[in-house]
Amino acid sequence: MEGKEHEARINYDSGSRNLSLEFTGYYTDILANNTRFWQNLSYIVDLRKHLPELVTISFSAATGNDVALHSIYSWSFSSSLEINDTKTDPGISKGPNSDSNVEENTNVGSRSSGNKTGLLIGLAVGGCVCFVGLGLFVFVVWKKRMRKMNESGDETYDVSIGDEFERGTGPKKFSYNDLARATNKFSQQEKLGDGGFGGRSVLSWGLRFKIAQGLASALLYLHEEWEQCVVHRDIKSSNIMLDSNFNAKLGDFGLARLVDHEKGSQTTVLAGTMGYMAPECAITGKASKETDVFSFGVVALEICCGKRPIDPKAPKGEVNLVDRVWSLYGMGKLLEAVDPQLKRDFNVREIERLMIVGLWCAHPDSDLRPPIRQAILVLNFEASLPDLPLRMPVPTYCTPPLSKSSGISSSMNSETIESSEFTAYSSSASIPYSQ
């Protein structure tokens, strides 16, 4: 365990031939608080059958693919084995000094045993030092190699950036001192703005109404004023671009289709953004002017309410924007749906008219949606408001017989689906309410 001291003991009894090992461990659970405990292993074995007559005692360790540092605080070795290097020849008789010879041989044996013990200790310590040194060497070499790889990558990047600076195609390079001097040491009073687009402020009602009228005009041109009808199929707030005067421009025609004015619709593969897509699109797979009008109605409600078409985190009854606004319309509380960030600084007649037109365009029944030209007349106060039902209609949609040319997935069944089943839309788009 990292940072802990361990102790190990190895004993061998030649009489009982018992080889035993005792070593420490630590409890890792929270209650034990890393308390140390002893563990042991034992095995009956005759080492004379496995080891030569002379052996060297040492120890070593390994860490596999990891790099670790070990420190040895103390170690000891003891043995009760008596080693006698002198042997008496039986053919030689003992002389008068035989006792002194025996004593001398005993002393020589003791010195020899002491020398071997010192040799074993030296070998063990030397082996440990070599092992630790080798580990440190490998670690240092690895660190240097990694540092060189990082430096080579940075140099390649710096060279490419430097080439751009020299050619004048890249940004201009400033030193830190130049930047600190120009900004008065990065003072808050010297800031030019927040973020890439400056500060954020709430769009006024006048600008919002102007954006809605501009989007309606763009849709009128696509549907009626060009030689062919263009069905956009992906009208949403994030596809509305604004110039410096907040004039609305409709963009992203990647899903657009050309349709004859007489035909009015085209069967295609299902495409669009959930929350803005007309409910009948998921059943029939047909893109038409009415499906674009539905998307315009959802965007109009977004502009007035400041909310996304689908908000999964909203309270029950407020998840679907069209359902919520229509419910307030039926209760005569339409103004409660207005964006609170406007702080009641808006034209009541204009905002009521835009929300009612939005509900009209987002009608679940495509046959009851107005042409975009009629919606523009109502927005411009050139036509009267429609008489909408107080409760949102719930029509049914039946799938037509499938054909190979329909472009609809064959996994779609012919079950009847009500518009209430389309309340689980999710949308990643948002109206640009801030300028």
Short mmCIF file of C-alpha atoms in Angstrom, two decimals:
data_model
loop_
_atom_site.label_atom_id
_atom_site.label_comp_id
_atom_site.label_asym_id
_atom_site.label_seq_id
_atom_site.Cartn_x
_atom_site.Cartn_y
_atom_site.Cartn_z
CA MET A 1 0.00 0.00 0.00
CA GLU A 2 1.39 3.40 -0.90
CA GLY A 3 3.12 5.27 1.89
CA LYS A 4 2.89 2.41 4.42
CA GLU A 5 5.63 0.48 6.22
CA HIS A 6 5.56 -3.30 5.88
CA GLU A 7 7.39 -5.99 7.82
CA ALA A 8 8.08 -9.56 6.72
CA ARG A 9 9.66 -12.56 8.50
CA ILE A 10 10.80 -15.82 6.89
CA ASN A 11 11.66 -18.80 9.13
CA TYR A 12 12.75 -22.35 8.33
CA ASP A 13 13.01 -25.17 10.87
CA SER A 14 15.21 -27.97 9.51
CA GLY A 15 13.90 -30.36 12.16
CA SER A 16 10.20 -29.99 11.38
CA ARG A 17 10.95 -28.92 7.78
CA ASN A 18 8.48 -26.05 8.19
CA LEU A 19 8.94 -23.00 5.95
CA SER A 20 6.80 -20.15 7.31
CA LEU A 21 6.20 -16.55 6.19
CA GLU A 22 4.74 -13.74 8.27
CA PHE A 23 3.99 -10.32 6.76
CA THR A 24 1.94 -7.27 7.60
CA GLY A 25 -1.12 -5.86 5.85
CA TYR A 26 -3.57 -2.99 6.34
CA TYR A 27 -7.35 -2.90 6.51
CA THR A 28 -8.64 -0.58 3.79
CA ASP A 29 -12.22 0.00 5.01
CA ILE A 30 -13.14 3.32 6.63
CA LEU A 31 -14.02 1.89 10.07
CA ALA A 32 -10.68 0.09 10.46
CA ASN A 33 -8.82 3.31 9.60
CA ASN A 34 -5.87 1.51 7.95
CA THR A 35 -5.13 -0.68 11.00
CA ARG A 36 -2.13 -2.97 10.55
CA PHE A 37 -2.49 -6.73 10.98
CA TRP A 38 -0.26 -9.81 10.56
CA GLN A 39 -0.74 -12.49 7.92
CA ASN A 40 1.09 -15.83 7.63
CA LEU A 41 1.73 -18.71 5.28
CA SER A 42 3.47 -22.03 6.00
CA TYR A 43 4.57 -25.03 3.97
CA ILE A 44 6.30 -28.34 4.85
CA VAL A 45 9.27 -28.81 2.54
CA ASP A 46 12.75 -30.32 2.71
CA LEU A 47 14.99 -27.58 1.30
CA ARG A 48 17.89 -30.01 0.94
CA LYS A 49 16.07 -31.51 -2.04
CA HIS A 50 15.65 -28.14 -3.73
CA LEU A 51 18.78 -26.13 -2.84
CA PRO A 52 22.50 -26.81 -3.37
CA GLU A 53 24.92 -27.22 -0.50
CA LEU A 54 26.01 -23.56 -0.63
CA VAL A 55 23.43 -20.81 -1.23
CA THR A 56 23.38 -17.00 -1.16
CA ILE A 57 20.64 -15.28 0.82
CA SER A 58 19.19 -12.12 -0.77
CA PHE A 59 15.84 -10.49 -1.63
CA SER A 60 14.40 -8.53 -4.53
CA ALA A 61 11.14 -6.93 -5.67
CA ALA A 62 9.38 -6.03 -8.89
CA THR A 63 6.61 -3.59 -9.88
CA GLY A 64 5.65 -4.84 -13.37
CA ASN A 65 4.84 -2.02 -15.79
CA ASP A 66 4.55 0.56 -12.97
CA VAL A 67 7.33 2.78 -11.63
CA ALA A 68 7.66 2.87 -7.85
CA LEU A 69 10.31 3.71 -5.24
CA HIS A 70 11.01 1.43 -2.27
CA SER A 71 13.01 2.12 0.87
CA ILE A 72 14.52 -0.54 3.14
CA TYR A 73 14.68 0.63 6.73
CA SER A 74 16.24 -2.47 8.33
CA TRP A 75 16.85 -6.17 7.80
CA SER A 76 18.61 -9.01 9.61
CA PHE A 77 19.61 -12.64 9.08
CA SER A 78 20.33 -15.30 11.69
CA SER A 79 21.06 -19.02 11.54
CA SER A 80 21.72 -21.78 14.08
CA LEU A 81 23.60 -23.90 11.52
CA GLU A 82 27.18 -24.73 12.55
CA ILE A 83 29.69 -24.87 9.70
CA ASN A 84 33.04 -26.63 10.22
CA ASP A 85 35.44 -26.28 7.29
CA THR A 86 38.19 -28.50 8.82
CA LYS A 87 38.08 -32.29 8.66
CA THR A 88 40.39 -34.58 10.71
CA ASP A 89 42.22 -37.33 8.83
CA PRO A 90 41.72 -40.62 10.77
CA GLY A 91 45.11 -41.88 9.56
CA ILE A 92 46.96 -39.14 11.38
CA SER A 93 47.44 -39.62 15.08
CA LYS A 94 46.84 -36.78 17.44
CA GLY A 95 50.04 -35.19 18.64
CA PRO A 96 50.70 -33.57 21.95
CA ASN A 97 49.21 -30.31 20.70
CA SER A 98 46.01 -31.87 19.43
CA ASP A 99 43.83 -29.92 21.86
CA SER A 100 45.29 -26.61 20.73
CA ASN A 101 44.75 -27.65 17.09
CA VAL A 102 41.09 -28.37 17.76
CA GLU A 103 40.67 -24.95 19.39
CA GLU A 104 42.42 -23.26 16.48
CA ASN A 105 40.22 -25.06 13.94
CA THR A 106 37.13 -23.99 15.87
CA ASN A 107 38.22 -20.35 15.77
CA VAL A 108 38.91 -20.60 12.04
CA GLY A 109 35.41 -22.05 11.48
CA SER A 110 33.82 -19.22 13.44
CA ARG A 111 35.71 -16.56 11.45
CA SER A 112 34.75 -18.28 8.18
CA SER A 113 31.06 -18.32 9.19
CA GLY A 114 31.25 -14.63 10.09
CA ASN A 115 32.83 -13.78 6.74
CA LYS A 116 30.09 -15.60 4.85
CA THR A 117 27.40 -13.78 6.81
CA GLY A 118 28.99 -10.43 6.01
CA LEU A 119 29.23 -11.43 2.36
CA LEU A 120 25.54 -12.30 2.29
CA ILE A 121 24.63 -8.99 3.88
CA GLY A 122 26.75 -7.07 1.40
CA LEU A 123 25.25 -8.89 -1.56
CA ALA A 124 21.71 -8.27 -0.32
CA VAL A 125 22.26 -4.55 0.28
CA GLY A 126 24.05 -4.17 -3.03
CA GLY A 127 21.24 -5.91 -4.88
CA CYS A 128 18.64 -3.61 -3.33
CA VAL A 129 20.66 -0.52 -4.18
CA CYS A 130 21.08 -1.70 -7.78
CA PHE A 131 17.37 -2.42 -8.08
CA VAL A 132 16.39 1.03 -6.77
CA GLY A 133 18.99 2.71 -8.96
CA LEU A 134 17.76 0.88 -12.05
CA GLY A 135 14.18 1.96 -11.29
CA LEU A 136 15.25 5.60 -10.93
CA PHE A 137 17.21 5.41 -14.18
CA VAL A 138 14.23 4.03 -16.10
CA PHE A 139 11.97 6.72 -14.61
CA VAL A 140 14.34 9.55 -15.56
CA VAL A 141 14.76 8.24 -19.12
CA TRP A 142 10.99 7.96 -19.52
CA LYS A 143 10.44 11.53 -18.26
CA LYS A 144 13.05 12.92 -20.65
CA ARG A 145 11.52 11.09 -23.60
CA MET A 146 8.05 12.41 -22.80
CA ARG A 147 9.41 15.95 -22.44
CA LYS A 148 11.12 15.73 -25.83
CA MET A 149 7.93 14.50 -27.48
CA ASN A 150 5.95 17.42 -26.04
CA GLU A 151 8.61 19.91 -27.06
CA SER A 152 8.71 18.56 -30.62
CA GLY A 153 4.92 18.89 -30.90
CA ASP A 154 5.02 22.47 -29.61
CA GLU A 155 7.84 23.33 -32.01
CA THR A 156 5.84 22.02 -34.98
CA TYR A 157 2.84 24.11 -33.94
CA ASP A 158 5.02 27.19 -33.35
CA VAL A 159 6.64 26.79 -36.78
CA SER A 160 3.27 26.62 -38.55
CA ILE A 161 2.00 29.66 -36.65
CA GLY A 162 5.27 31.47 -37.31
CA ASP A 163 4.92 30.86 -41.04
CA GLU A 164 1.45 32.38 -40.98
CA PHE A 165 2.78 35.42 -39.15
CA GLU A 166 5.55 35.87 -41.71
CA ARG A 167 3.16 35.55 -44.66
CA GLY A 168 0.73 37.95 -43.02
CA THR A 169 -2.13 35.45 -43.21
CA GLY A 170 -2.41 34.80 -39.48
CA PRO A 171 -3.19 36.99 -36.50
CA LYS A 172 -0.65 39.49 -35.33
CA LYS A 173 1.58 38.41 -32.47
CA PHE A 174 1.74 40.60 -29.36
CA SER A 175 3.99 40.13 -26.37
CA TYR A 176 2.60 39.95 -22.87
CA ASN A 177 4.19 43.28 -21.99
CA ASP A 178 2.50 44.96 -24.96
CA LEU A 179 -0.88 43.59 -23.94
CA ALA A 180 -0.42 44.60 -20.31
CA ARG A 181 0.62 48.11 -21.35
CA ALA A 182 -2.29 48.52 -23.77
CA THR A 183 -4.91 47.33 -21.26
CA ASN A 184 -3.47 49.08 -18.21
CA LYS A 185 -2.56 45.72 -16.70
CA PHE A 186 -5.84 44.13 -17.83
CA SER A 187 -7.98 46.63 -15.97
CA GLN A 188 -11.75 46.11 -15.91
CA GLN A 189 -12.22 49.71 -17.06
CA GLU A 190 -10.39 48.92 -20.32
CA LYS A 191 -12.70 46.06 -21.38
CA LEU A 192 -14.34 46.53 -24.75
CA GLY A 193 -17.13 44.00 -24.14
CA ASP A 194 -18.06 40.53 -22.92
CA GLY A 195 -17.69 37.56 -25.24
CA GLY A 196 -17.38 37.60 -29.00
CA PHE A 197 -20.60 39.56 -29.47
CA GLY A 198 -20.42 42.03 -26.61
CA GLY A 199 -23.04 42.29 -23.91
CA ARG A 200 -26.52 40.80 -23.89
CA SER A 201 -29.74 42.79 -23.84
CA VAL A 202 -33.41 41.93 -24.31
CA LEU A 203 -34.94 42.58 -27.72
CA SER A 204 -37.68 45.17 -27.55
CA TRP A 205 -41.18 44.37 -28.72
CA GLY A 206 -40.81 46.62 -31.74
CA LEU A 207 -37.83 44.61 -32.98
CA ARG A 208 -39.57 41.30 -32.29
CA PHE A 209 -42.66 42.30 -34.26
CA LYS A 210 -40.41 43.49 -37.09
CA ILE A 211 -38.64 40.10 -37.15
CA ALA A 212 -41.97 38.25 -37.31
CA GLN A 213 -43.18 40.40 -40.21
CA GLY A 214 -39.87 39.92 -42.04
CA LEU A 215 -40.06 36.14 -41.66
CA ALA A 216 -43.63 36.14 -42.99
CA SER A 217 -42.55 38.20 -46.01
CA ALA A 218 -39.71 35.77 -46.75
CA LEU A 219 -42.12 32.85 -46.59
CA LEU A 220 -44.57 34.65 -48.90
CA TYR A 221 -41.82 35.05 -51.51
CA LEU A 222 -40.90 31.36 -51.33
CA HIS A 223 -44.49 30.12 -51.53
CA GLU A 224 -46.13 32.48 -54.01
CA GLU A 225 -43.87 35.08 -55.60
CA TRP A 226 -41.31 32.90 -57.40
CA GLU A 227 -41.90 30.83 -60.52
CA GLN A 228 -41.88 27.66 -58.44
CA CYS A 229 -43.05 27.10 -54.89
CA VAL A 230 -40.15 26.52 -52.48
CA VAL A 231 -40.99 24.45 -49.40
CA HIS A 232 -38.33 25.25 -46.79
CA ARG A 233 -39.13 22.31 -44.42
CA ASP A 234 -36.94 23.59 -41.56
CA ILE A 235 -38.23 26.99 -40.45
CA LYS A 236 -37.09 27.62 -36.88
CA SER A 237 -35.69 30.43 -34.79
CA SER A 238 -32.06 29.38 -35.21
CA ASN A 239 -32.39 29.64 -39.01
CA ILE A 240 -33.42 33.31 -38.85
CA MET A 241 -30.49 35.64 -39.47
CA LEU A 242 -30.52 39.33 -38.55
CA ASP A 243 -28.53 42.14 -40.14
CA SER A 244 -27.31 45.26 -38.35
CA ASN A 245 -30.78 46.81 -38.65
CA PHE A 246 -32.48 43.63 -37.36
CA ASN A 247 -34.02 42.80 -40.71
CA ALA A 248 -34.91 39.10 -40.77
CA LYS A 249 -33.30 36.81 -43.36
CA LEU A 250 -34.35 33.17 -43.66
CA GLY A 251 -31.39 30.81 -44.11
CA ASP A 252 -30.36 27.14 -44.25
CA PHE A 253 -32.06 25.77 -47.36
CA GLY A 254 -30.44 22.35 -47.03
CA LEU A 255 -33.82 20.60 -46.71
CA ALA A 256 -35.75 22.83 -49.14
CA ARG A 257 -37.72 21.31 -52.04
CA LEU A 258 -39.20 22.75 -55.24
CA VAL A 259 -42.93 22.11 -55.66
CA ASP A 260 -45.28 23.14 -58.45
CA HIS A 261 -47.77 25.77 -57.37
CA GLU A 262 -50.66 23.59 -58.55
CA LYS A 263 -49.39 20.46 -56.82
CA GLY A 264 -48.80 22.12 -53.47
CA SER A 265 -47.02 19.23 -51.73
CA GLN A 266 -44.31 16.64 -52.23
CA THR A 267 -43.81 13.28 -50.53
CA THR A 268 -40.27 13.10 -49.13
CA VAL A 269 -38.26 11.38 -46.47
CA LEU A 270 -39.21 12.68 -43.02
CA ALA A 271 -37.04 15.71 -42.21
CA GLY A 272 -37.18 18.79 -40.02
CA THR A 273 -36.77 19.78 -36.39
CA MET A 274 -39.01 18.32 -33.72
CA GLY A 275 -41.15 20.99 -32.12
CA TYR A 276 -41.38 22.96 -35.37
CA MET A 277 -42.53 20.09 -37.58
CA ALA A 278 -46.23 19.82 -38.38
CA PRO A 279 -47.86 16.72 -36.84
CA GLU A 280 -49.10 15.36 -40.17
CA CYS A 281 -45.50 15.24 -41.49
CA ALA A 282 -44.69 12.31 -39.22
CA ILE A 283 -47.67 10.39 -40.64
CA THR A 284 -47.86 11.27 -44.32
CA GLY A 285 -44.27 12.29 -44.97
CA LYS A 286 -45.56 15.12 -47.18
CA ALA A 287 -43.89 18.53 -47.16
CA SER A 288 -46.21 21.35 -48.17
CA LYS A 289 -46.81 25.06 -47.79
CA GLU A 290 -49.05 24.22 -44.82
CA THR A 291 -46.17 22.52 -42.99
CA ASP A 292 -44.05 25.65 -43.42
CA VAL A 293 -46.96 27.75 -42.12
CA PHE A 294 -47.12 25.53 -39.03
CA SER A 295 -43.42 26.16 -38.35
CA PHE A 296 -43.96 29.91 -38.79
CA GLY A 297 -46.75 29.78 -36.20
CA VAL A 298 -44.47 28.10 -33.65
CA VAL A 299 -41.74 30.72 -34.22
CA ALA A 300 -44.32 33.50 -33.83
CA LEU A 301 -45.32 32.11 -30.43
CA GLU A 302 -41.64 31.85 -29.46
CA ILE A 303 -41.13 35.53 -30.27
CA CYS A 304 -44.07 36.53 -28.06
CA CYS A 305 -43.49 34.16 -25.15
CA GLY A 306 -39.70 33.90 -25.02
CA LYS A 307 -39.90 30.12 -24.58
CA ARG A 308 -38.88 27.13 -26.66
CA PRO A 309 -41.53 25.05 -28.40
CA ILE A 310 -40.78 22.09 -26.12
CA ASP A 311 -39.39 22.47 -22.60
CA PRO A 312 -39.09 19.06 -20.84
CA LYS A 313 -38.18 20.76 -17.55
CA ALA A 314 -41.29 22.96 -17.48
CA PRO A 315 -44.19 22.20 -15.09
CA LYS A 316 -46.98 19.92 -16.22
CA GLY A 317 -49.20 21.65 -18.75
CA GLU A 318 -46.43 24.01 -19.90
CA VAL A 319 -44.14 21.58 -21.71
CA ASN A 320 -45.67 22.20 -25.15
CA LEU A 321 -45.75 25.91 -26.05
CA VAL A 322 -48.68 25.66 -28.49
CA ASP A 323 -50.80 23.73 -25.97
CA ARG A 324 -50.07 26.22 -23.20
CA VAL A 325 -50.83 29.35 -25.25
CA TRP A 326 -54.02 27.82 -26.65
CA SER A 327 -55.15 26.94 -23.11
CA LEU A 328 -54.60 30.54 -21.94
CA TYR A 329 -56.39 31.79 -25.05
CA GLY A 330 -59.44 29.69 -24.14
CA MET A 331 -59.45 31.12 -20.60
CA GLY A 332 -59.17 34.69 -21.86
CA LYS A 333 -55.71 35.09 -20.28
CA LEU A 334 -53.61 35.28 -23.43
CA LEU A 335 -51.37 38.06 -22.10
CA GLU A 336 -50.15 35.78 -19.29
CA ALA A 337 -48.08 33.94 -21.90
CA VAL A 338 -46.11 37.08 -22.85
CA ASP A 339 -42.36 37.03 -22.19
CA PRO A 340 -41.85 38.53 -18.69
CA GLN A 341 -38.56 40.08 -19.85
CA LEU A 342 -40.60 42.61 -21.85
CA LYS A 343 -41.88 43.97 -18.51
CA ARG A 344 -45.21 44.89 -20.16
CA ASP A 345 -43.43 47.31 -22.49
CA PHE A 346 -45.26 46.25 -25.66
CA ASN A 347 -48.20 47.07 -27.90
CA VAL A 348 -51.10 44.99 -26.60
CA ARG A 349 -52.96 44.88 -29.92
CA GLU A 350 -49.85 43.81 -31.85
CA ILE A 351 -48.80 41.09 -29.43
CA GLU A 352 -52.32 39.67 -29.16
CA ARG A 353 -52.62 39.66 -32.93
CA LEU A 354 -49.26 37.91 -33.41
CA MET A 355 -50.09 35.22 -30.83
CA ILE A 356 -53.52 34.54 -32.34
CA VAL A 357 -51.97 34.34 -35.82
CA GLY A 358 -49.37 31.97 -34.37
CA LEU A 359 -52.10 29.69 -32.99
CA TRP A 360 -53.97 29.91 -36.30
CA CYS A 361 -50.87 28.89 -38.27
CA ALA A 362 -50.08 26.10 -35.75
CA HIS A 363 -53.57 24.62 -36.01
CA PRO A 364 -53.37 20.79 -35.76
CA ASP A 365 -55.58 20.45 -38.86
CA SER A 366 -53.59 21.51 -41.93
CA ASP A 367 -56.79 22.34 -43.85
CA LEU A 368 -57.65 25.04 -41.31
CA ARG A 369 -54.29 26.82 -41.46
CA PRO A 370 -54.21 30.11 -43.38
CA PRO A 371 -52.05 30.81 -46.42
CA ILE A 372 -49.09 32.94 -45.47
CA ARG A 373 -50.54 35.87 -47.44
CA GLN A 374 -53.69 35.81 -45.31
CA ALA A 375 -51.59 35.68 -42.13
CA ILE A 376 -49.66 38.77 -43.28
CA LEU A 377 -52.90 40.68 -43.88
CA VAL A 378 -54.00 39.96 -40.31
CA LEU A 379 -50.61 40.98 -38.89
CA ASN A 380 -50.78 44.27 -40.81
CA PHE A 381 -54.29 44.98 -39.45
CA GLU A 382 -55.69 44.66 -42.98
CA ALA A 383 -57.94 41.72 -42.10
CA SER A 384 -59.91 40.66 -39.05
CA LEU A 385 -58.72 38.09 -36.54
CA PRO A 386 -59.81 34.49 -37.05
CA ASP A 387 -62.40 32.87 -34.79
CA LEU A 388 -60.46 30.04 -33.17
CA PRO A 389 -62.01 27.37 -30.91
CA LEU A 390 -61.45 27.90 -27.19
CA ARG A 391 -59.95 24.43 -26.87
CA MET A 392 -57.19 23.12 -29.07
CA PRO A 393 -58.69 20.68 -31.62
CA VAL A 394 -57.54 17.07 -31.52
CA PRO A 395 -57.82 15.67 -35.05
CA THR A 396 -56.73 12.18 -36.07
CA TYR A 397 -54.29 11.24 -38.80
CA CYS A 398 -54.47 7.98 -40.73
CA THR A 399 -51.57 6.72 -42.77
CA PRO A 400 -52.18 6.23 -46.49
CA PRO A 401 -51.25 2.91 -48.18
CA LEU A 402 -47.48 2.62 -48.38
CA SER A 403 -45.76 2.45 -51.73
CA LYS A 404 -42.17 2.09 -52.83
CA SER A 405 -42.05 5.69 -54.01
CA SER A 406 -43.50 7.18 -50.85
CA GLY A 407 -40.13 7.68 -49.20
CA ILE A 408 -41.61 6.73 -45.80
CA SER A 409 -39.89 4.09 -43.71
CA SER A 410 -41.59 0.69 -44.03
CA SER A 411 -41.46 0.28 -40.25
CA MET A 412 -44.21 2.89 -39.78
CA ASN A 413 -47.59 1.31 -39.00
CA SER A 414 -51.07 2.53 -39.82
CA GLU A 415 -52.25 3.25 -36.31
CA THR A 416 -54.34 6.34 -35.67
CA ILE A 417 -52.26 9.00 -33.91
CA GLU A 418 -53.73 12.00 -32.15
CA SER A 419 -52.04 15.38 -31.98
CA SER A 420 -51.66 14.97 -28.22
CA GLU A 421 -49.09 12.27 -28.98
CA PHE A 422 -46.82 14.88 -30.52
CA THR A 423 -46.27 16.74 -27.26
CA ALA A 424 -42.98 14.93 -26.61
CA TYR A 425 -41.01 16.94 -29.14
CA SER A 426 -37.52 18.06 -28.25
CA SER A 427 -35.83 21.04 -29.82
CA SER A 428 -32.27 22.28 -29.84
CA ALA A 429 -33.15 25.65 -31.38
CA SER A 430 -33.92 28.91 -29.63
CA ILE A 431 -35.18 32.29 -30.76
CA PRO A 432 -32.50 35.01 -30.61
CA TYR A 433 -34.26 37.07 -27.94
CA SER A 434 -31.10 38.99 -27.07
CA GLN A 435 -29.18 41.41 -29.14
#
